[in-house]
Coordinates of C-alpha atoms (C1' of nucleotides) in Angstrom, one line a residue:
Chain A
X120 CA 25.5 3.4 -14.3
X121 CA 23.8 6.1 -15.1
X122 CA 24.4 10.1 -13.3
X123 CA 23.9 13.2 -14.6
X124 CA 26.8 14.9 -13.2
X125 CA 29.3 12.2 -14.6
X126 CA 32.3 13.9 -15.9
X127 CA 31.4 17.8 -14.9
X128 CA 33.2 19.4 -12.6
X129 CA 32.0 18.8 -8.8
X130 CA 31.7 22.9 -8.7
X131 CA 29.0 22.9 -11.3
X132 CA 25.3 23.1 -9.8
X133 CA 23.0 22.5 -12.1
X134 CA 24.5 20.7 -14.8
X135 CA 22.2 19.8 -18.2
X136 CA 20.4 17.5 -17.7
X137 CA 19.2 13.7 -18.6
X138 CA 18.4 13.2 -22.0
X139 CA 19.9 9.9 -21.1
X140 CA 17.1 8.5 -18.3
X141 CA 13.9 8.2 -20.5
X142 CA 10.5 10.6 -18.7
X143 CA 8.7 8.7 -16.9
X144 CA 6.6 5.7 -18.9
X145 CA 3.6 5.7 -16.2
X146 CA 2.0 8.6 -16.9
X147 CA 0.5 10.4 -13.6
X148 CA -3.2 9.0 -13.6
X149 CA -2.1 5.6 -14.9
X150 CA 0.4 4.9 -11.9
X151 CA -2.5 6.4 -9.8
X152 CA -4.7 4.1 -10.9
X153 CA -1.7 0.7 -10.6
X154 CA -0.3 2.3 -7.6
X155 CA -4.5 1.9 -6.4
X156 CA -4.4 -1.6 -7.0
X157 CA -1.2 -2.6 -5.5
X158 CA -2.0 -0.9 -2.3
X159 CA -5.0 -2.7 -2.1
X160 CA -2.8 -5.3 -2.4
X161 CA -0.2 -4.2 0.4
X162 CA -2.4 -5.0 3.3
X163 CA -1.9 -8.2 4.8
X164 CA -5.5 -8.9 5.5
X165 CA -6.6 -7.8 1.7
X166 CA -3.9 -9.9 0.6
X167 CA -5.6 -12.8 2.0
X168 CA -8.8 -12.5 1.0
X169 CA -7.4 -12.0 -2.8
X170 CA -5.7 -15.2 -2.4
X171 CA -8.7 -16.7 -0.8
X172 CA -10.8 -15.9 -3.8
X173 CA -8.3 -16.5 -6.5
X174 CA -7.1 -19.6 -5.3
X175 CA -11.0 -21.1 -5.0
X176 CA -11.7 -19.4 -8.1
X177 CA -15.4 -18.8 -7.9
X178 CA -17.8 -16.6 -5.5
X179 CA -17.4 -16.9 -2.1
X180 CA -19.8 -15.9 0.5
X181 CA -18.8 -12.9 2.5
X182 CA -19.6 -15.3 6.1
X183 CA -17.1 -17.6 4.5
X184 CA -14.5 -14.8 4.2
X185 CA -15.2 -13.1 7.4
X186 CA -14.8 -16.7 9.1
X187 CA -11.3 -17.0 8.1
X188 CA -10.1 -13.9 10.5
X189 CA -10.2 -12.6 13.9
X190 CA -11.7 -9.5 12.5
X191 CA -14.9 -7.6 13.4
X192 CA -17.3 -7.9 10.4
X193 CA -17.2 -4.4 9.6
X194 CA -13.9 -4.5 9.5
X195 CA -13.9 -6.8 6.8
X196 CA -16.9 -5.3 5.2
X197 CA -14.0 -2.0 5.3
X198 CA -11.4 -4.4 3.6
X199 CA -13.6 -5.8 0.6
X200 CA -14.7 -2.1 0.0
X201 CA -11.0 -1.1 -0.5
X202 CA -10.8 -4.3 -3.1
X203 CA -13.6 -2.9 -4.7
X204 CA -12.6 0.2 -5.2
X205 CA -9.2 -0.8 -6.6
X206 CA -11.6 -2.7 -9.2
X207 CA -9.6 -6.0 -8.3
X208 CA -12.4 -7.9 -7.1
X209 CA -16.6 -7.3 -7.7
X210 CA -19.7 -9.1 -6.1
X211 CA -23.2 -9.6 -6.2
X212 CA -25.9 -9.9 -4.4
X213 CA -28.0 -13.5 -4.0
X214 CA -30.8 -12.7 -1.2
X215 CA -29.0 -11.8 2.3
X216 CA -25.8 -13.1 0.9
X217 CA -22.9 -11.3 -0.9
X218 CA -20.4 -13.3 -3.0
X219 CA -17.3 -11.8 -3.9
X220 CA -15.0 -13.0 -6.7
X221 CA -12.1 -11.7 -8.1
X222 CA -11.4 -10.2 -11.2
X223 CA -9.1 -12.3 -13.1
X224 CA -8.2 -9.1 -15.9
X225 CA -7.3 -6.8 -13.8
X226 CA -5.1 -8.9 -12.0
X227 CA -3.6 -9.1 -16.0
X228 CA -3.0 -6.1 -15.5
X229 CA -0.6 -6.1 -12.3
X230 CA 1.5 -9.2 -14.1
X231 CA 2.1 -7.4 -17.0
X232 CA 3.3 -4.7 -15.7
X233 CA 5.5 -6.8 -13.3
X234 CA 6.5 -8.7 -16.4
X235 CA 7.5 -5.7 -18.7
X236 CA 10.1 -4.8 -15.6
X237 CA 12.1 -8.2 -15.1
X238 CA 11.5 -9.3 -19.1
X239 CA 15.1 -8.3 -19.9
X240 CA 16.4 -9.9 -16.9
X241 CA 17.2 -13.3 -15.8
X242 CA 15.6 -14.3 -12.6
Chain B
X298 CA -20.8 -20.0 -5.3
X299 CA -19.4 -21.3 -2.0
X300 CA -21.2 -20.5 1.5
X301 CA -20.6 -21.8 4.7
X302 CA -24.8 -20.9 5.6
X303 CA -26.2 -22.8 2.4
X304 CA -28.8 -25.1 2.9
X305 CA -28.8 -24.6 6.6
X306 CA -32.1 -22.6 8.2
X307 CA -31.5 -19.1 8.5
X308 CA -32.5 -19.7 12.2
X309 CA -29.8 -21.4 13.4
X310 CA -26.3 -19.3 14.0
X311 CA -23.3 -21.1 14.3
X312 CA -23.2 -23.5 11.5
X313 CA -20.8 -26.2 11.3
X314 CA -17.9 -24.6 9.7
X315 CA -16.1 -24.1 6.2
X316 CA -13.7 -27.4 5.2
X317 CA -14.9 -26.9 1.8
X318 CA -12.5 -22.8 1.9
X319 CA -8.9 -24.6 2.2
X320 CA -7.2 -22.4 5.0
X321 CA -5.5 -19.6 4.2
X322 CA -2.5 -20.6 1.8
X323 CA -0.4 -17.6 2.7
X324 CA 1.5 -17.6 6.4
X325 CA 1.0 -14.4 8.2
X326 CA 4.4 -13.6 7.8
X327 CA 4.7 -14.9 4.3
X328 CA 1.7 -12.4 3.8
X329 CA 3.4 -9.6 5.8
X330 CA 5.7 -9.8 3.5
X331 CA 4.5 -9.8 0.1
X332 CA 2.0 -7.3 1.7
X333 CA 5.2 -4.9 2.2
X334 CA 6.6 -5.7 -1.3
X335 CA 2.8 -4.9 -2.9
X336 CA 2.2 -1.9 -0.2
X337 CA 5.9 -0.1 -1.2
X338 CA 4.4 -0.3 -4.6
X339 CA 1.1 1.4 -3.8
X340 CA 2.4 4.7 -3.9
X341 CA 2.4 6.2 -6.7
X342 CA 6.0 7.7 -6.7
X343 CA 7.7 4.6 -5.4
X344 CA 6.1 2.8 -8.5
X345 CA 6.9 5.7 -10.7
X346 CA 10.7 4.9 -9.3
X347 CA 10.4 0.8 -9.8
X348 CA 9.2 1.4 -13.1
X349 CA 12.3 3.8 -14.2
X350 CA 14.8 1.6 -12.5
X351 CA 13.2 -1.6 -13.9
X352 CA 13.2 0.0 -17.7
X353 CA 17.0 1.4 -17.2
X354 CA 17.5 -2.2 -16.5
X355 CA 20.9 -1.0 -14.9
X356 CA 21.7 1.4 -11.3
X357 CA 20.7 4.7 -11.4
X358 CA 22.0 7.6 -9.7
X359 CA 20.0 9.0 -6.7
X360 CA 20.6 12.2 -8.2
X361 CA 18.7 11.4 -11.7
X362 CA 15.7 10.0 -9.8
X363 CA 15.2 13.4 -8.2
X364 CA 15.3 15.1 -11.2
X365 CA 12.3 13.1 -12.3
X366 CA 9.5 14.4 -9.3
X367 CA 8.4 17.3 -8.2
X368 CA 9.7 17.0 -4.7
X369 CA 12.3 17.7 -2.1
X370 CA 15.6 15.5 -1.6
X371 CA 14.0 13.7 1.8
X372 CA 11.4 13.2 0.3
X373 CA 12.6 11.2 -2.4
X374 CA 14.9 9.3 0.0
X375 CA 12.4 8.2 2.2
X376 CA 11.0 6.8 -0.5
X377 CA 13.5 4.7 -1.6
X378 CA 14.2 3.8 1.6
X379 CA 10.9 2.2 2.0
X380 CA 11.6 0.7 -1.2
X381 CA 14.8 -0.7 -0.2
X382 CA 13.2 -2.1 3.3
X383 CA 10.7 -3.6 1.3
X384 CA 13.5 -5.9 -0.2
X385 CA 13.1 -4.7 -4.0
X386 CA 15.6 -2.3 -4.7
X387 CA 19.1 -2.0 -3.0
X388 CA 22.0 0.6 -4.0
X389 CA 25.9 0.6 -3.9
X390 CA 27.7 4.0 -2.6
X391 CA 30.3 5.1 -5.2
X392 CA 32.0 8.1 -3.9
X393 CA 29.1 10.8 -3.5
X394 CA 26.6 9.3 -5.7
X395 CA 24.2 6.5 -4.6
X396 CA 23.4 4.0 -7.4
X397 CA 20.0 2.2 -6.8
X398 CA 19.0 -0.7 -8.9
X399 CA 15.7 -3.0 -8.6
X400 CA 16.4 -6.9 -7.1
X401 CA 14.7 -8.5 -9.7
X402 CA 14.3 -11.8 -7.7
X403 CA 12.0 -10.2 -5.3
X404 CA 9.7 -8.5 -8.8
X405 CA 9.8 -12.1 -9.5
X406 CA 8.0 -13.3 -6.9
X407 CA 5.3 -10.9 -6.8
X408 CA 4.3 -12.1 -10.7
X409 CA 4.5 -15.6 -9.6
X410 CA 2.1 -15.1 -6.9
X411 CA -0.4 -12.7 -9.7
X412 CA 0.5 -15.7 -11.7
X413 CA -0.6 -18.4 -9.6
X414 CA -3.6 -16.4 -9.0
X415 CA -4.7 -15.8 -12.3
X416 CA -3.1 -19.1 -13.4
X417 CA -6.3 -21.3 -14.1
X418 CA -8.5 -18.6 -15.2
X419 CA -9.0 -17.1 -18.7
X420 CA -8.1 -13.7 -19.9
Chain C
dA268 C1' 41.8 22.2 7.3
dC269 C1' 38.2 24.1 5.1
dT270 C1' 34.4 24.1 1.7
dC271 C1' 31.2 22.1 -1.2
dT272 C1' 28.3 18.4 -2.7
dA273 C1' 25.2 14.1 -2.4
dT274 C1' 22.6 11.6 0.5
dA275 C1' 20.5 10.4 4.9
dT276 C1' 18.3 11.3 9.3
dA277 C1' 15.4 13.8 12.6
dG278 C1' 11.4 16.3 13.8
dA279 C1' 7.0 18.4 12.8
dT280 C1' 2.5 18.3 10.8
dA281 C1' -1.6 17.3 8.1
dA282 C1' -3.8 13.6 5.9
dA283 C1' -4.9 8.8 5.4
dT284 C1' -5.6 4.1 7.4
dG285 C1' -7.2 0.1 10.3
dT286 C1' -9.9 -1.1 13.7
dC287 C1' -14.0 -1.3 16.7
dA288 C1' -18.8 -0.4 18.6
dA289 C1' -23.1 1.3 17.2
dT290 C1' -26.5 1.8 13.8
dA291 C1' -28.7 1.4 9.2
dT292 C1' -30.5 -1.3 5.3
dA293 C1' -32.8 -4.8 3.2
dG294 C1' -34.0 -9.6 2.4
dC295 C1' -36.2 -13.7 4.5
dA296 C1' -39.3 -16.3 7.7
dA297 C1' -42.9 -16.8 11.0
Chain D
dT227 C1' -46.2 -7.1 10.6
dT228 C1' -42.8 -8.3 13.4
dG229 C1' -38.5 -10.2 14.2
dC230 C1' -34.1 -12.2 12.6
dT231 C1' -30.0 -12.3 9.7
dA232 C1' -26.2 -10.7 6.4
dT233 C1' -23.9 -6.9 5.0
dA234 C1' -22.9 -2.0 4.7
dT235 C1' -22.3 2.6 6.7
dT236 C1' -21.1 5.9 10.3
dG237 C1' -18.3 7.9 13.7
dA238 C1' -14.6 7.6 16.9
dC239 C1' -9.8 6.9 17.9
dA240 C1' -5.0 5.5 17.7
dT241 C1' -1.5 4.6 14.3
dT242 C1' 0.9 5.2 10.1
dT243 C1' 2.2 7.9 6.1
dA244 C1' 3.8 11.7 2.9
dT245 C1' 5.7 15.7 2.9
dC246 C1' 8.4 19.6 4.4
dT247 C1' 12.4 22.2 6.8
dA248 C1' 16.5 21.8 9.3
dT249 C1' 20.5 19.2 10.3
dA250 C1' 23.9 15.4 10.1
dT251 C1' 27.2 12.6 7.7
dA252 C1' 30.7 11.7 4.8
dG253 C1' 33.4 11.8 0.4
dA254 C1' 36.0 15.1 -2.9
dG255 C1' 38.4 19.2 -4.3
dT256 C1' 41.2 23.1 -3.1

DNA sequence: ACTCTATATAGATAAATGTCAATATAGCAA
DNA sequence: TTGCTATATTGACATTTATCTATATAGAGT
């Protein structure tokens, strides 16, 4: 239960403050660079197309992606640019085809994180 | 290195489709809503406020999140309320002061869905 | 009853996002 | 070379978002 004002008078303003809450742990450009990834992540569409990968755990064709939506292609196309970006998934390039995959470390990444927060707790 | 267009001539269009990519595993609405868990976490101040509530490990005061950011009192509340509609934080009103903790049974099941991502593959 | 304080809500605004149609790019096939 | 195919890029547009200022709400102290 932790408040800085506990126990001063309701008068006071700006009472000394919060030796007690530690500064933030994330530093600025390292929750930039989480916060990238999990946003990626907070689009229902790019959701499913991590899963997708992940779960089939190889390359899959773009056409196979784009097939599982009622999406325009480019819209896709938008989508696996944004998961690129976020560095959670990479491709490469086999004649006309693209295959994307996941990529599994950088997922790591997002668990650990996750896992550092409820390691103390029970579920 | 799956594709739906393999082995078939690049003339013909519509190919016979896809039973080898399982459907999609995640429900739209099961997907909506992790999406909203993973998107509240995609900015980096609401992570920034996950992280210090998670590593508190206990309810914080609204007041001592504040003190932590650069920004204005709405601000910070309509972050948290995005965080609390997003199912992983709720607070308890004691007099004055808000106290906002994390729900760590909601954390929990974004790392088991990383998990079962990354689950089969190596580090 | 009045005042002060902590938090929430409303309204405004600039910036970012998701989508589509149209076009570009580049590999393959005839 | 000419045309077809898979993917990416561009540009437009409506929606959502992050932020602020101003205001509302409601508990506490006097």
């Amino acid at each position: 239960m932790l408040n800085i004002h506990e126990k001063i008078p309701l008068a006071t303003t700006s009472a000394a403050c919060c030796d007690e809450l530690p500064a933030l742990r994330l530093a600025s450009d390292e929750a930039q660079q989480l916060a990238q990834m999990f946003k990626a992540l907070g689009q229902p569409v790019r959701l499913q197309i991590v899963d997708i990968l992940s779960r089939f755990g190889g390359k899959v064709c773009v056409c196979d992606i784009e097939s599982q939506f009622d999406l325009t292609q480019p819209t896709i196309s938008h989508h696996l640019k944004a998961l690129r970006e976020a560095g959670l998934v990479d491709y490469e390039m086999r004649g006309l085809w693209a295959y994307y995959f996941v990529r599994p470390a950088q997922l790591q990444q997002l668990r650990m994180l996750v896992g550092e927060w409820i390691g103390g707790q029970p579920t």
